XYZ file of C-alpha atoms in Angstrom:
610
model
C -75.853 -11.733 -58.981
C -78.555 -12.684 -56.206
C -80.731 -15.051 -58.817
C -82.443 -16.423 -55.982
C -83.730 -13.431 -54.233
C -85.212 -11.745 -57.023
C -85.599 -14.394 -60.188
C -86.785 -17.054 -58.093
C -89.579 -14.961 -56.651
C -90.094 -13.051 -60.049
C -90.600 -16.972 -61.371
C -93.936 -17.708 -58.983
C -95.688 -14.501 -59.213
C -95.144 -14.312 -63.153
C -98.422 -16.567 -63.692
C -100.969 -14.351 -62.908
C -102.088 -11.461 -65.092
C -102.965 -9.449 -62.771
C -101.341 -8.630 -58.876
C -102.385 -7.892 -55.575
C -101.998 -4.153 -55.023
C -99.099 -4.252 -52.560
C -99.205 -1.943 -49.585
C -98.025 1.505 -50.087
C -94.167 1.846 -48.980
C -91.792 4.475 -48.244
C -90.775 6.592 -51.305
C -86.281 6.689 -51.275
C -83.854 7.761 -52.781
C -84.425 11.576 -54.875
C -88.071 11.719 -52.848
C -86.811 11.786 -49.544
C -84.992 15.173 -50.717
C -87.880 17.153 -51.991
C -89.974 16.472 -48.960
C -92.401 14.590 -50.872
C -93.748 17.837 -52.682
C -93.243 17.487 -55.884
C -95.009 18.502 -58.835
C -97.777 16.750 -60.171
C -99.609 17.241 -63.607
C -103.273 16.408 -64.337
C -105.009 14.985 -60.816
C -103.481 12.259 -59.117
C -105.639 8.921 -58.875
C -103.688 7.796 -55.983
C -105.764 6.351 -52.932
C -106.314 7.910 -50.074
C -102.824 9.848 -48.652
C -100.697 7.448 -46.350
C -100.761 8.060 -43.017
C -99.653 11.578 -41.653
C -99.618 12.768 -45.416
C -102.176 15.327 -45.057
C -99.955 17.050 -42.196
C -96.836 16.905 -43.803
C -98.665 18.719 -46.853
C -100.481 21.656 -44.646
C -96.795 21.785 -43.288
C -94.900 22.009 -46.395
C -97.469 24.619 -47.563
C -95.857 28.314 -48.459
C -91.941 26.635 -47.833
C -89.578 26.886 -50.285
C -88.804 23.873 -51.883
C -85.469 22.522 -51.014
C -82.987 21.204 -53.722
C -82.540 18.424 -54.765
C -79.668 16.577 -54.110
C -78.459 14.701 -57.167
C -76.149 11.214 -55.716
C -73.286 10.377 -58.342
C -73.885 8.857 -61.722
C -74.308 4.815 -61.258
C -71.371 2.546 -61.786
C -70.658 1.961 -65.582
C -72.353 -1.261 -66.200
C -74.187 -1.723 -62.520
C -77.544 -2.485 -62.622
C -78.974 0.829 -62.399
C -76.929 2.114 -65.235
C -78.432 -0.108 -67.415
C -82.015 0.683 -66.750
C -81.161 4.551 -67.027
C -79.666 4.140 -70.635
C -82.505 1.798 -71.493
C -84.842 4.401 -70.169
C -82.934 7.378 -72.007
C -83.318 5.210 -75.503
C -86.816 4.984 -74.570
C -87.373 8.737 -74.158
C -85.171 9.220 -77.866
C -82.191 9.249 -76.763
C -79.308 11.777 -75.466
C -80.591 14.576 -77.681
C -84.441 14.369 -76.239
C -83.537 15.030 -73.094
C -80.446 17.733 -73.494
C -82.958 20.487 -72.603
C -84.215 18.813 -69.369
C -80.456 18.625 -68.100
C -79.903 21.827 -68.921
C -82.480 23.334 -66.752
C -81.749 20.855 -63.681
C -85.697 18.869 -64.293
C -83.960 15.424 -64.980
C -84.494 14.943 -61.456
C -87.796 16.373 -61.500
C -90.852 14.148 -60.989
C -94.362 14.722 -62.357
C -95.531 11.692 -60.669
C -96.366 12.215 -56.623
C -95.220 9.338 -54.420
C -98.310 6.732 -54.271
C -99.737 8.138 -57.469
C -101.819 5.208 -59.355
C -101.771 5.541 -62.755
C -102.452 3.678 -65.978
C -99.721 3.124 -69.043
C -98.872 1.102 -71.053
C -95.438 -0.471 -71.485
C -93.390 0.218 -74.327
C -90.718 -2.445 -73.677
C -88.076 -4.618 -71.446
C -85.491 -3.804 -69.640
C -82.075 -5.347 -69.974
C -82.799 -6.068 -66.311
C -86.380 -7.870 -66.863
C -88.752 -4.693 -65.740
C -91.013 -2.877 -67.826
C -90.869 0.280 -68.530
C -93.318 2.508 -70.211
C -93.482 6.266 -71.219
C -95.798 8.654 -69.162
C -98.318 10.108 -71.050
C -98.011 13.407 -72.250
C -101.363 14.449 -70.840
C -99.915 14.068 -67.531
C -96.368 15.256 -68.447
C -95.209 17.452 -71.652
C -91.354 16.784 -70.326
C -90.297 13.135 -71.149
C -90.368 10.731 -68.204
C -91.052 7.503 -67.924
C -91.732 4.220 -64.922
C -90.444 0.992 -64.516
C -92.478 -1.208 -63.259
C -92.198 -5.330 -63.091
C -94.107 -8.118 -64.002
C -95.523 -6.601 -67.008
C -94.438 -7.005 -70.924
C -94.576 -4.903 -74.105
C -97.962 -3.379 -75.326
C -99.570 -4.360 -71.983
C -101.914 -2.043 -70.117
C -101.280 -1.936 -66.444
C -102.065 -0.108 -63.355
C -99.199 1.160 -61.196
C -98.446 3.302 -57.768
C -95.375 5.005 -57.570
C -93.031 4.553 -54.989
C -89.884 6.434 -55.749
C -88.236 9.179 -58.252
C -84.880 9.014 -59.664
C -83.072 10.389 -62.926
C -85.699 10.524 -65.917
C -87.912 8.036 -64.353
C -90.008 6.631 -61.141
C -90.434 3.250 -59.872
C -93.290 2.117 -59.316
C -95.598 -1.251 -57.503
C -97.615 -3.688 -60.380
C -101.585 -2.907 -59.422
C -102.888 -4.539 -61.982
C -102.726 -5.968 -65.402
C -105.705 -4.407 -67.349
C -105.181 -5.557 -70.681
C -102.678 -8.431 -70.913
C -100.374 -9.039 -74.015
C -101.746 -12.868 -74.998
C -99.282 -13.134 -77.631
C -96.210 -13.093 -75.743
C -98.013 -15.153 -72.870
C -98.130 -19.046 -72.637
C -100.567 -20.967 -71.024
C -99.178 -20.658 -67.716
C -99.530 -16.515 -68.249
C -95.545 -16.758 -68.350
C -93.548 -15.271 -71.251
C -93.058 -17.812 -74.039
C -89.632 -19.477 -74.211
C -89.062 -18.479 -77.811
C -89.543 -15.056 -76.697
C -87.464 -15.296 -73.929
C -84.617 -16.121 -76.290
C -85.057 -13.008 -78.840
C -85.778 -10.410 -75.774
C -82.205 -11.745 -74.708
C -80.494 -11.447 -78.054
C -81.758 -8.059 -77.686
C -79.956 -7.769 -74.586
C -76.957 -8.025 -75.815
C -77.604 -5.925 -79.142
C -78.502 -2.930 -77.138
C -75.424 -3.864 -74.448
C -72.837 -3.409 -77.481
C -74.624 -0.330 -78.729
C -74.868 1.484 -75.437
C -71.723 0.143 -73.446
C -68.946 -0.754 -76.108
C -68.371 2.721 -77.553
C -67.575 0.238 -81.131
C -69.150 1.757 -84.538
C -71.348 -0.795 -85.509
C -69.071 -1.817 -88.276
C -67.300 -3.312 -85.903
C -69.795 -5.372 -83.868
C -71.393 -8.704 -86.072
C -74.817 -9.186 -86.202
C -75.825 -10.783 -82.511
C -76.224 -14.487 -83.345
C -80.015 -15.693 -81.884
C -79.333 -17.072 -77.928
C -78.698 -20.868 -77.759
C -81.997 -22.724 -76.025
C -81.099 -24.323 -72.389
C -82.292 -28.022 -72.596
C -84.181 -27.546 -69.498
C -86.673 -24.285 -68.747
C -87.682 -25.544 -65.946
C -86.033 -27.982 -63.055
C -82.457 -26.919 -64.039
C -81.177 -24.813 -61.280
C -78.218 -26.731 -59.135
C -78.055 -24.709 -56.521
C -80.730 -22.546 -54.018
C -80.066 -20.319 -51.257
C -83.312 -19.746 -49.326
C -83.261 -16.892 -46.577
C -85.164 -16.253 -43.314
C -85.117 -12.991 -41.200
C -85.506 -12.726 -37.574
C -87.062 -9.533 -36.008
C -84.338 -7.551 -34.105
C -83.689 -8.865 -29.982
C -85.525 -5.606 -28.729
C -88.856 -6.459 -30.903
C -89.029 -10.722 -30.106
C -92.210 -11.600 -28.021
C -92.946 -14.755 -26.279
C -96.329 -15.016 -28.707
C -94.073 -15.181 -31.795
C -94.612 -18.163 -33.545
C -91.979 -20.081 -35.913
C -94.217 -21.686 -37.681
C -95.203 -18.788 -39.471
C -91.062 -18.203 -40.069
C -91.322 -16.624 -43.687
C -88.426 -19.016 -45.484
C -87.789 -18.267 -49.177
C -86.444 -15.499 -51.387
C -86.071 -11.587 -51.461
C -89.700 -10.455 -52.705
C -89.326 -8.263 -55.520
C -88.876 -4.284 -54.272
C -89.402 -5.225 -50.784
C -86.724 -5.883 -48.343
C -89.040 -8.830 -47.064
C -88.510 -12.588 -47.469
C -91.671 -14.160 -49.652
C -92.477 -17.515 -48.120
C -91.580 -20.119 -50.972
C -92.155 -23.811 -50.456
C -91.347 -24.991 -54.143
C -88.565 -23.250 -56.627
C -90.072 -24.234 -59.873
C -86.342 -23.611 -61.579
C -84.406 -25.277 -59.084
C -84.008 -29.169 -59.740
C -86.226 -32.165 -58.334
C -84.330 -33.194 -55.525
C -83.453 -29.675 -53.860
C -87.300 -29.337 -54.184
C -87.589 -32.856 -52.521
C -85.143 -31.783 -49.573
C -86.909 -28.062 -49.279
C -89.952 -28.803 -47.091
C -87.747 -30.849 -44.364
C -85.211 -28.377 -43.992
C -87.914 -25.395 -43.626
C -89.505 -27.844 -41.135
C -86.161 -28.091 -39.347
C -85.354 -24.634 -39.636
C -88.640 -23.662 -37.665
C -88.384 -26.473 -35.439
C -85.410 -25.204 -34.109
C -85.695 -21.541 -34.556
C -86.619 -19.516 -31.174
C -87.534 -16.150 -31.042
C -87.249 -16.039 -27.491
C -84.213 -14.153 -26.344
C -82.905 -16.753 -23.491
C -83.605 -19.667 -24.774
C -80.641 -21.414 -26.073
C -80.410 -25.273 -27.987
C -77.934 -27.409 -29.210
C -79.229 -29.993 -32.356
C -77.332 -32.919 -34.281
C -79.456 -31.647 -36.980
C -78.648 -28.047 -37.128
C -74.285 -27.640 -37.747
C -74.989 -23.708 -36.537
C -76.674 -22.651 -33.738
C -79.535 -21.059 -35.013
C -80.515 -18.548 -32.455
C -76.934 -16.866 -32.395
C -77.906 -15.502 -36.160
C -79.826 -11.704 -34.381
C -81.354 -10.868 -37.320
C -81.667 -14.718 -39.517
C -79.793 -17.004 -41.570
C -79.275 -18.219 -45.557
C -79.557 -22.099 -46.458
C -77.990 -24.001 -49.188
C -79.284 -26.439 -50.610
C -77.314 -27.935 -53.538
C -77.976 -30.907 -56.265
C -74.525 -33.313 -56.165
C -74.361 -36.657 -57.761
C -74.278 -39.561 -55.322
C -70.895 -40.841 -54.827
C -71.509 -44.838 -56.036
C -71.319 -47.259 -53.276
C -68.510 -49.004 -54.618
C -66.250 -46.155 -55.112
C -63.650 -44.849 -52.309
C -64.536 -41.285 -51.108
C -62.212 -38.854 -52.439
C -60.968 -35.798 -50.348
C -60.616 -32.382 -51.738
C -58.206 -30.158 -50.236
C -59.718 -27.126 -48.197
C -59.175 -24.758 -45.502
C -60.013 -26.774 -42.620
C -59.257 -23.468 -40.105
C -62.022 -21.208 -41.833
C -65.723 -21.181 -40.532
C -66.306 -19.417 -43.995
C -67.255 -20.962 -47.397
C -64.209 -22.148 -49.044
C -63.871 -20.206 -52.081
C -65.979 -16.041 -52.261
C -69.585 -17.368 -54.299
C -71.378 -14.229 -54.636
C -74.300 -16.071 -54.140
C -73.723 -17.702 -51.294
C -73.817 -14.275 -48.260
C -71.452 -14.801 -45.128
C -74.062 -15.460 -43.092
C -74.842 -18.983 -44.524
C -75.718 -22.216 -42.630
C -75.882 -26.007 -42.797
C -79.375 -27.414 -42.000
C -80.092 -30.956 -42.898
C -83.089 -32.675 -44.212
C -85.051 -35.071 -41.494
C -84.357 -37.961 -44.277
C -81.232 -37.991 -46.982
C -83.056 -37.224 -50.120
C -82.123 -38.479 -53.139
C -83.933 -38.555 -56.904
C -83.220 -40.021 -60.118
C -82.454 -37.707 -62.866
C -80.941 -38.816 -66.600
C -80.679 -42.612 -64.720
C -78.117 -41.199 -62.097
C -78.980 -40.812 -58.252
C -78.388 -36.913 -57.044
C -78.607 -36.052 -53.811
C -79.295 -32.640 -52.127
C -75.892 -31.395 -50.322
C -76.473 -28.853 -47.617
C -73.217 -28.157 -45.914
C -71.263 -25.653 -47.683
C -67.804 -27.692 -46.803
C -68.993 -30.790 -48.327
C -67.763 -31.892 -51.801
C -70.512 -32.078 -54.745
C -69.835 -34.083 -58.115
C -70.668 -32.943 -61.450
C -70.263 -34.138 -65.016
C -69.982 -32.163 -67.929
C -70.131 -34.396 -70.734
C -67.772 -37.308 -69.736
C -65.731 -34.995 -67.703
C -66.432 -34.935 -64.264
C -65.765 -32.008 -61.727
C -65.573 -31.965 -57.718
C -65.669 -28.754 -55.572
C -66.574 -27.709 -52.316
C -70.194 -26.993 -51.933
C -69.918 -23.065 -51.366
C -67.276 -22.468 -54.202
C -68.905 -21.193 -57.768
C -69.639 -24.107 -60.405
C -72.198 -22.408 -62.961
C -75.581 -23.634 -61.730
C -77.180 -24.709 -64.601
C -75.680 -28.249 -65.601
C -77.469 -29.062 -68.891
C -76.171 -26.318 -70.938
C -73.072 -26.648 -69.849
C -72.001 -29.089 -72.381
C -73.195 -26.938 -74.831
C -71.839 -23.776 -73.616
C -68.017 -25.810 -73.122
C -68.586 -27.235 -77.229
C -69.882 -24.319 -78.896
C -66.378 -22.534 -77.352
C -64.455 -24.945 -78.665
C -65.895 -25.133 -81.956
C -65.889 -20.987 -81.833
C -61.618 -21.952 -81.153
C -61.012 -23.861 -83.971
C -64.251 -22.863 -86.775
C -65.524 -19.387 -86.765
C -63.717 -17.403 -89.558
C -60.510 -18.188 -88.692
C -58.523 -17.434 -92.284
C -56.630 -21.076 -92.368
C -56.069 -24.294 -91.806
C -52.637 -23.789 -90.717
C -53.471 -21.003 -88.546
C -55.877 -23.658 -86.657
C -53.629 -26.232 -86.482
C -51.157 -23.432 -84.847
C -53.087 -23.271 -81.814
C -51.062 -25.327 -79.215
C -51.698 -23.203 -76.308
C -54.396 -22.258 -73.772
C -54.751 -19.992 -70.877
C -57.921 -19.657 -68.737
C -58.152 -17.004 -66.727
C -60.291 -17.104 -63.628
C -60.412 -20.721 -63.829
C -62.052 -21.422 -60.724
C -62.506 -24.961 -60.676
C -61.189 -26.130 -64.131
C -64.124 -26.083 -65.977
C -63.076 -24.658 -69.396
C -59.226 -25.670 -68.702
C -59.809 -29.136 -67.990
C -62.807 -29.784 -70.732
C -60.766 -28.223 -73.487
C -57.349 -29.397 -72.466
C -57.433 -32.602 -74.857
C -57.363 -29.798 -77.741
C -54.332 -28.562 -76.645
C -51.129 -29.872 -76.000
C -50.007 -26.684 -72.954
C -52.651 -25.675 -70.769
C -52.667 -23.110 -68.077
C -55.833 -22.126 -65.420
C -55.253 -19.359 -63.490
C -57.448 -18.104 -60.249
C -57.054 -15.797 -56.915
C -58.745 -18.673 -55.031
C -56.392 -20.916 -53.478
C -58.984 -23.653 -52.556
C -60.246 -23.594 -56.204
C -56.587 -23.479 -58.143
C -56.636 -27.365 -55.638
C -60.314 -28.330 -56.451
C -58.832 -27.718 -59.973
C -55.596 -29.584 -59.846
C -57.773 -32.613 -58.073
C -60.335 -32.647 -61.030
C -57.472 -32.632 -63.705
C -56.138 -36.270 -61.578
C -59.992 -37.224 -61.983
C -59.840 -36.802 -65.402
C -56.431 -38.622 -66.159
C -55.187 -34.976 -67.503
C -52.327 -34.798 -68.498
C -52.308 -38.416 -69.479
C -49.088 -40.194 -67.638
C -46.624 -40.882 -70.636
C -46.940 -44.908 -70.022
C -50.241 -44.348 -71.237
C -50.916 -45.891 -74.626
C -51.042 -42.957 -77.268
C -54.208 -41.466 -77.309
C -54.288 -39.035 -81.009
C -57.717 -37.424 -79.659
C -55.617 -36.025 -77.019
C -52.883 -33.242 -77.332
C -52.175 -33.120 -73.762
C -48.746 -32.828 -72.773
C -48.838 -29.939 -69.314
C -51.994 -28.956 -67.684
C -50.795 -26.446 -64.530
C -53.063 -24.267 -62.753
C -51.647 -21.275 -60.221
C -53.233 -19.266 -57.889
C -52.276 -15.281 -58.493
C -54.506 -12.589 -59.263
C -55.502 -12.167 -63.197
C -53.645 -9.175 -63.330
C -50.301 -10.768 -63.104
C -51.571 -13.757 -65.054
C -49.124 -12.939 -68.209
C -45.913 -13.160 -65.656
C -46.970 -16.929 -64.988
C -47.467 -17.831 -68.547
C -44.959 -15.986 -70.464
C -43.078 -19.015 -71.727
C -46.598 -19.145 -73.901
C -45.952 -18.012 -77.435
C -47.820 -15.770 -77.915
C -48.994 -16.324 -81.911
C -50.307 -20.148 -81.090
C -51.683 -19.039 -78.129
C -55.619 -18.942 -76.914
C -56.787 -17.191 -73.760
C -60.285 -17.259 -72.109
C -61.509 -14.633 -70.006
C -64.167 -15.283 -67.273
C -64.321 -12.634 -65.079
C -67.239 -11.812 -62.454
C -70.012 -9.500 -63.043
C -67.520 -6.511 -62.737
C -65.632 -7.879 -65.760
C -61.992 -6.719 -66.257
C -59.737 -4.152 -64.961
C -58.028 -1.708 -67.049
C -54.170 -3.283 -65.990
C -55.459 -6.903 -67.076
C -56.984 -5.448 -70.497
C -52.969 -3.610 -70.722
C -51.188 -6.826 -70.505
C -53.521 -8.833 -72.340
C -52.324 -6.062 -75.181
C -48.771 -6.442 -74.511
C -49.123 -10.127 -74.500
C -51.274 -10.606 -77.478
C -52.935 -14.145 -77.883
C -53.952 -15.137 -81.492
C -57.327 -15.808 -80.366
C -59.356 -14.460 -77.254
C -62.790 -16.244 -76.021
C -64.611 -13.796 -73.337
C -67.271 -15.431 -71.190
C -69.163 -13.233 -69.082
C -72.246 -13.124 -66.859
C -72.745 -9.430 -67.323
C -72.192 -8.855 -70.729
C -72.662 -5.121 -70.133
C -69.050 -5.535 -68.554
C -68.241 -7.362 -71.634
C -68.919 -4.949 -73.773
C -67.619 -2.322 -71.924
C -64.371 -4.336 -71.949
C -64.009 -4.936 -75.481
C -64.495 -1.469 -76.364
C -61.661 -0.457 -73.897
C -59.461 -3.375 -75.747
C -59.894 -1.744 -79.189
C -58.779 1.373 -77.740
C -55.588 -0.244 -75.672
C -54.527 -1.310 -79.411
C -54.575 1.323 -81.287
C -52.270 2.973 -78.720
C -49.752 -0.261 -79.280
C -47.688 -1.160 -82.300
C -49.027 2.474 -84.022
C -52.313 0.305 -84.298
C -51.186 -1.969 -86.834
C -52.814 -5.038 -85.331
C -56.643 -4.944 -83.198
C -58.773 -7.899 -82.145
C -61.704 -8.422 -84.838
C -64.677 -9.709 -83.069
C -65.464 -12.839 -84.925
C -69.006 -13.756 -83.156
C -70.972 -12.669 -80.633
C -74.101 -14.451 -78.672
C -75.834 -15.323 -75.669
C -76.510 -18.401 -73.416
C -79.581 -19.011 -71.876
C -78.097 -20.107 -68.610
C -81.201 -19.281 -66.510
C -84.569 -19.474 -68.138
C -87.331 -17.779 -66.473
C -85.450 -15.038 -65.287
C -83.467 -12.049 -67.237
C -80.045 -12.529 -67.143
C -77.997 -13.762 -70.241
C -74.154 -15.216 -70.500
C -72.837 -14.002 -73.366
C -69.783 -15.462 -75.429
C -67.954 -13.329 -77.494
C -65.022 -15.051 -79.987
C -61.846 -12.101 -80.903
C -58.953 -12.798 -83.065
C -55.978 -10.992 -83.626
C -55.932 -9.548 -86.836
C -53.745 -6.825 -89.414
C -55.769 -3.632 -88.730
C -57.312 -1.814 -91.662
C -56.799 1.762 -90.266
């Protein structure tokens, strides 16, 4: 999930109601088949032809069109097959377009590449993008185009770019006639709205991914507000490209270095010199390290450096470079440094953050920079190795600087309460069932945060992760913590403590490490990546059976995906006597501003009714 180069550079061209017309780009995937001739209904607005167009079309003239060649259905749950089942609800569903697949036109375009054209949107995306329905004066088939930067019952102006399955893609011209309602005052999308568009998320996620009837899926509970909207964002990873060796000139000046974030449908860096989500003192740090960065950058092929303030060499990156910058809590002066335990022989970051690419460096600041926030001193941390401090509540958390921590710190308290509260409250049938709950097992763990914030609930605790540095960033933030309490300790009856273990092993064999757990007091939590889980995990969670399931994920497409697989994996065990009943479902707003959701989702195990 590459928040930076796409949300971050959604977040500073959002304020204006209307957009540049971008320059005309090269048409991909399904166009580059057809040769650029396909059909087109009603006359084309589209400026003058890009260069060499006219040619290509007296040379296509009185050719048989070639096939098209259709790639392979999108990944269940990627990106792309999200926006094609939005776009199929859009069109009226599976039915409406039966008769299209039939005859082979579901690949079939009545939109030229570079066509301008005005529409207006019919709704979001999962993903953030608008899409909107073709008019049927230009097409009697249903297609639509997804376009960004544009919301619901807006009138816009686009150019088309590229054709795919049932819809094109198209470049934001212009906003015509903008939607004032769902606008602030900074032409962004209210924040209220922002929550109920991603409530909807995760409604249409469970109706289009989960396979469930919706007797089994709750009413979606409304998204839970983050504190901040604004100045939240922990962690930024800027980018800068070089031009390849062959195309460097002596002339090229590194001043004009673009340094910033993947602009939206461009495979070009947008020049940003203020993230208005990241927090204040990244933002402070920003505008020395982009001054560094250039200072030291040379786009002269034999000219090689050496700098105390660069930890990479600069020029040996042929084609550029990602920074991180990262908000840390100063370390007080009158506390001893501690050390976390890492991999001391690897040039890579210590634990796989899909955020942070291979190809990141360490660039410092001319000046430390630190700012005040809450009455604390943060400071921005910018090599990857180094250790950054959090608190979560009164728990605190160390890591290395290129391992994943979730990047939005204020609603993690929240987020780590509402689970626990979800544990222990929501529609559980009993006191004594509650009180039954000794045990807890939280898969991919990474560095402890649900594990170590819940532990005190619990007396036997288990975190298990693939990552060998974070199963020891883990262990070292349990000893911060004082968990498990040493038995000398005097008897503390908010605390249930009594083992707190973490082990490194894959989530698949998770139940092998933990199946001294019983399973009928036992609670798991599943936090997977965006990919969610595997089919073997989701067979031994079955065999194994916890009395109560908590499943945190960052795509909750996955999620859904996954549950639905779950109810199916019971009903082949125990003749389906028993299934997980899905207690609650709702969303976090872990990233204002942008699109994504987390999404929590509370199971228990339960008698089946089938």
């Amino acid at each position: 999930m590459d928040l930076d180069s796409e949300d971050v550079g959604a977040t500073s061209r959002l304020r204006s109601s209307s957009a540049t017309p971008p320059p005309a780009k090269k048409a991909r995937l399904a166009d580059e088949e057809d040769g650029g001739d396909g059909p087109v209904a009603g006359p084309s607005s589209a400026p003058g032809p890009a260069k060499g167009a006219s040619n290509q079309a007296q040379k296509g003239k009185g050719k048989k069109k070639r096939k098209i060649r259709r790639p392979p259905p999108p990944e269940p749950g990627s990106s792309e097959d999200v926006i094609l089942r939005d776009v199929i609800e859009l069109l009226g569903g599976e039915e409406a377009i039966k008769n299209l697949e039939a005859e082979g036109k579901d690949w079939e375009s009545p939109l030229e590449k570079f066509q301008v054209l005005e529409v207006v949107v019919d709704e979001l995306s999962s993903n953030g993008e608008a899409i909107a329905r073709v008019p049927s004066t230009i097409s009697p088939n249903p297609w639509a185009i997804l376009v960004p930067f544009a919301l619901p019952g807006e009138t816009v102006r686009v150019r088309v770019y590229a054709n795919v399955r049932l819809h094109s893609i198209a470049d934001l011209v212009e906003v015509i006639k903008p939607n004032e309602e769902m606008r602030d005052d900074s032409r962004m999308l209210s924040y209220d709205t922002q929550l109920q568009l991603k409530q909807r998320v995760v409604e249409k996620a469970y109706k289009n991914f989960s396979g469930l009837p919706p007797s089994l899926v709750p009413p979606i509970l409304p998204t839970i507000a983050s504190p901040k909207t604004y100045g939240y964002r922990t962690k930024i990873t800027p980018h800068f490209d070089l031009p390849p060796v062959s195309k460097r000139k002596e002339s090229d000046d590194p001043a004009k270095l673009p340094i910033g974030f993947g602009e939206k449908g461009r495979r070009k860096v947008m020049d940003i010199e203020e993230c208005v989500i990241a927090t204040p003192v990244l933002n402070q740090a920003l505008p020395g390290i982009r001054e560094n960065v250039r200072k030291f950058v040379t786009l002269q092929i034999s000219l090689s450096f050496e700098s105390d303030i660069c930890s990479s060499k600069l020029h040996t990156y042929k084609r550029g470079a990602t920074l991180l910058l990262r908000d840390s809590f100063r370390r007080p002066d009158n506390e001893e440094p501690s050390t976390l335990p890492a991999n001391t022989n690897s040039d890579a970051p210590p634990q796989a953050d899909p955020e942070i690419p291979s190809d990141a460096i360490s660039v410092e600041p001319p000046t430390t920079t630190t700012a005040e926030q809450g009455g604390e001193a943060h400071v921005c941390i910018t090599d990857y190795k180094a250790t950054v401090r959090e608190h979560v509540g009164n728990t605190r958390f160390e890591f290395p600087a290129g391992s994943f921590f979730q990047n939005n710190n204020s609603v993690l308290s929240p987020l780590v309460e509402y689970v626990r509260d979800a544990i222990f409250t929501d529609a559980t049938p009993s006191p004594s069932a509650l009180s039954s709950l000794t045990h807890l097992v939280d898969t991919y763990c990474g560095s402890g945060l649900f594990a170590i914030s819940l532990a005190p609930h619990f007396e036997h605790v288990a975190g298990v992760e693939i990552s060998q540095e974070s199963i020891a960033s883990a262990k070292h933030n349990a000893e911060l913590n004082n968990l498990p309490p040493p038995p000398s300790a005097s008897s503390n009856p908010a605390i249930r403590t009594k083992t707190l273990t973490f082990l490194a092993g894959k989530s698949e064999t998770i139940f092998s490490s933990v199946s001294d757990f019983p399973s009928q007091n036992t609670v798991m939590i599943i936090d997977p990546p965006r990919k969610g889980c595997d089919k073997l995990f989701l067979q031994q969670l079955v065999a194994f059976k916890p009395a109560k399931l908590v499943y945190v994920s960052c795509n909750v497409h996955t999620q859904a995906r996954d549950l639905g697989m779950l109810a199916e994996l019971m009903k082949e065990v125990g003749e389906g006597k028993e299934t997980y009943v899905i207690e609650s479902l709702r969303g976090f707003d872990l990233f204002p501003q942008t699109a994504h959701v987390e999404s929590v989702a509370v199971l228990r195990l339960a008698q089946s009714n089938a």
